[in-house]
Amino acid sequence: MNDRILLAHGSGSKLSHDLLEKILVPPISNPLLARMDDAAVFELAGKLAFTTDSYVVNPIFFPGGDIGRLAVCGTVNDLSMSGAEPLYISLALIIEEGLEIAELLRIIQSVKDTCEEAGVQVITGDTKVVNRGKADKLFINTAGIGSIHRGLDISGSNARVGDKIILSGGIGEHGIAVMSQREGLQFSVPVQSDCAPLNKLVADMLRASKKINCLRDPTRGGLAATLSEFARQSDVGIIIEEEKIPLHDGVRGACELLGLDPLYIANEGKLVAVVSPDDADRVLKAMKRNKYAGAAAVIGEVTAGHRGRVVMKTKIGASRIVDMPTGEILPRIC
Amino acid sequence: MNDRILLAHGSGSKLSHDLLEKILVPPISNPLLARMDDAAVFELAGKLAFTTDSYVVNPIFFPGGDIGRLAVCGTVNDLSMSGAEPLYISLALIIEEGLEIAELLRIIQSVKDTCEEAGVQVITGDTKVVNRGKADKLFINTAGIGSIHRGLDISGSNARVGDKIILSGGIGEHGIAVMSQREGLQFSVPVQSDCAPLNKLVADMLRASKKINCLRDPTRGGLAATLSEFARQSDVGIIIEEEKIPLHDGVRGACELLGLDPLYIANEGKLVAVVSPDDADRVLKAMKRNKYAGAAAVIGEVTAGHRGRVVMKTKIGASRIVDMPTGEILPRIC
């Protein structure tokens, strides 16, 4: 087989079948995927969650992860944030002609490892190849299906006055890691992407309490966008305290150097939970025992005042409004 | 709002929210989509089908359709081919910076119209924007979920010796329509893409008979690829008769002129069914009453000989092996 992807690999031809049968399917195969019909078929019942995301991150390999791990984590996390247990995902590749097959193999291996970690299966997929110069190495779309336990109703619309805001760890690591790799920047304290599947963390939290009202992973637009969305969707105010927000030294340094606000930088392995005040401690304790949330902290609460807005008490004691981000800060970090 | 897509439209910023709330969501909105959480949540039970496809067709508008109609039909059809009733789809856009918003609006309108025709809902989605020159106007991924009636087991592996091969109409129309638009070719008999949702046709067929063993829409690789897959997956031989294969005059003319074999050209609104011989007439009659299958015909049958291979009796009485396509014939027709 050639060592680079050709247009013919995407044509439905013998070469396409070879790519599937020799490269793409074996690492991630399972009985549902192996059937190779137009759709995968399985039994499932109850309250289900369905989500999709495309990944166009540049570069496709970055400190702490790659586009394959990112694509699995992103969809696993979106399902988890609705309270669902992620079960099945789809994997659709748009490959630029000329991509090295060795790079594709590394990505597929990473998809496999991340699926194993999260306990999900790729059961259907698609591969397209576009001419050189008409894409950027590799774009991936994953969609996913999960199953929600009865009685759960987690939504950005469910925040109530008095609820506590819990953040699972330091912010901005994914965005800074990708940007530093792309721009060839070296910081004194290196930053790794936090890219991780959070479904087991969410399961731990839900075992500790059913009074988790909102859950979201602050990806594009960062913590600022997620909290603004909660404030708008639930029509409440949110107040957070700057000094309680965990921040990796490398992210702090990079943001100071570049004039960026970490509140607006993307994360790929963090979550924000809005929890009833009587259960906040219990949830926090459960989180701290999980390897992806050792630095979890209560960073603020839901208020009746300034509805639809997020306010931050700064370290020097001032208050400032945390707006929805308005422009592009770091393009193509996911 | 600007009249072209900017990078910031994909950043999770206020501009992203405006794009969603003013342009993308209103035409296709429904209660599940309108909730705007990370995942859509719904109740469903039983045997389900799940599929995904990305669409990278060039150009994005072509005679008889556009990338929006194509993306909905493709996923509706993949679900239908497993015997599922398509219910919910996801819509993920990868937009090249600089795309005219007016073009995007036309595509979304087309998504809406096609969803209405097929009776499916877009319930979750995603939008990414990549730098100018890093994609080609617009790529779309759709994934879909459908519900399969109990007792149905339709798969490319289920063809049995003696079964009839039914084709729903003329082949090659989509591929020729897209290619002629892209290359600026004018044929004496113009060809329109056959791009259409086939779920209602499949429902009509399943009402007529439960003895439909395989169903597939011959997209990339055309009729040749689909029949070759059936022969391999079911480990049977297939024989077809050239003179029974419906062919539009424009496709015939274009293929003769360009030296193309219509067996290998993509379709986006046709299906091939492998049906038990005792029910073939009943299924054919039901198909002919549907507007997308007026020219349906029995084109061949499943044989015990030449297992794993497809053989065609030509009009002049010779037999030739119909191989799996080996290279790229018409790139980016879907």
PDB file of C-alpha atoms in Angstrom, chain B residues 18 34-35 47 51 89 104 142 171 175 184 212 222 225 257-258 278-279 289-290 292 308 317 322 330 334:
ATOM      1  CA  ASP B  18     -25.595  35.026  16.627  1.00  0.00           C
ATOM      2  CA  ALA B  34     -34.015  24.628  20.625  1.00  0.00           C
ATOM      3  CA  ARG B  35     -32.816  23.480  24.038  1.00  0.00           C
ATOM      4  CA  LYS B  47     -33.768  -2.043  17.867  1.00  0.00           C
ATOM      5  CA  THR B  51     -25.007   5.890  10.850  1.00  0.00           C
ATOM      6  CA  ILE B  89     -30.208  13.551  12.598  1.00  0.00           C
ATOM      7  CA  LEU B 104     -25.238  29.158   3.731  1.00  0.00           C
ATOM      8  CA  THR B 142     -24.747  14.198   9.287  1.00  0.00           C
ATOM      9  CA  ILE B 171     -28.157   4.689 -12.586  1.00  0.00           C
ATOM     10  CA  GLY B 175     -22.335  11.480 -10.545  1.00  0.00           C
ATOM     11  CA  GLY B 184     -18.787  23.036 -17.274  1.00  0.00           C
ATOM     12  CA  ILE B 212     -36.308  -8.289   1.745  1.00  0.00           C
ATOM     13  CA  GLY B 222     -22.047   2.843  -8.035  1.00  0.00           C
ATOM     14  CA  ALA B 225     -19.558  -1.614  -5.758  1.00  0.00           C
ATOM     15  CA  LEU B 257     -18.640  10.531 -24.741  1.00  0.00           C
ATOM     16  CA  LEU B 258     -16.339  10.346 -21.729  1.00  0.00           C
ATOM     17  CA  ASP B 278     -41.760 -15.498  -4.149  1.00  0.00           C
ATOM     18  CA  ASP B 279     -42.177 -11.851  -3.061  1.00  0.00           C
ATOM     19  CA  ARG B 289     -46.172   3.256  -7.272  1.00  0.00           C
ATOM     20  CA  ASN B 290     -43.590   5.417  -5.421  1.00  0.00           C
ATOM     21  CA  TYR B 292     -38.784   7.754  -6.741  1.00  0.00           C
ATOM     22  CA  GLY B 308     -18.088 -13.633  -4.246  1.00  0.00           C
ATOM     23  CA  GLY B 317     -25.023 -11.952 -25.199  1.00  0.00           C
ATOM     24  CA  VAL B 322     -18.189  -6.740 -12.848  1.00  0.00           C
ATOM     25  CA  LEU B 330     -15.135  10.995 -10.326  1.00  0.00           C
ATOM     26  CA  CYS B 334     -20.632  13.260  -2.533  1.00  0.00           C
TER      27      CYS B 334
END
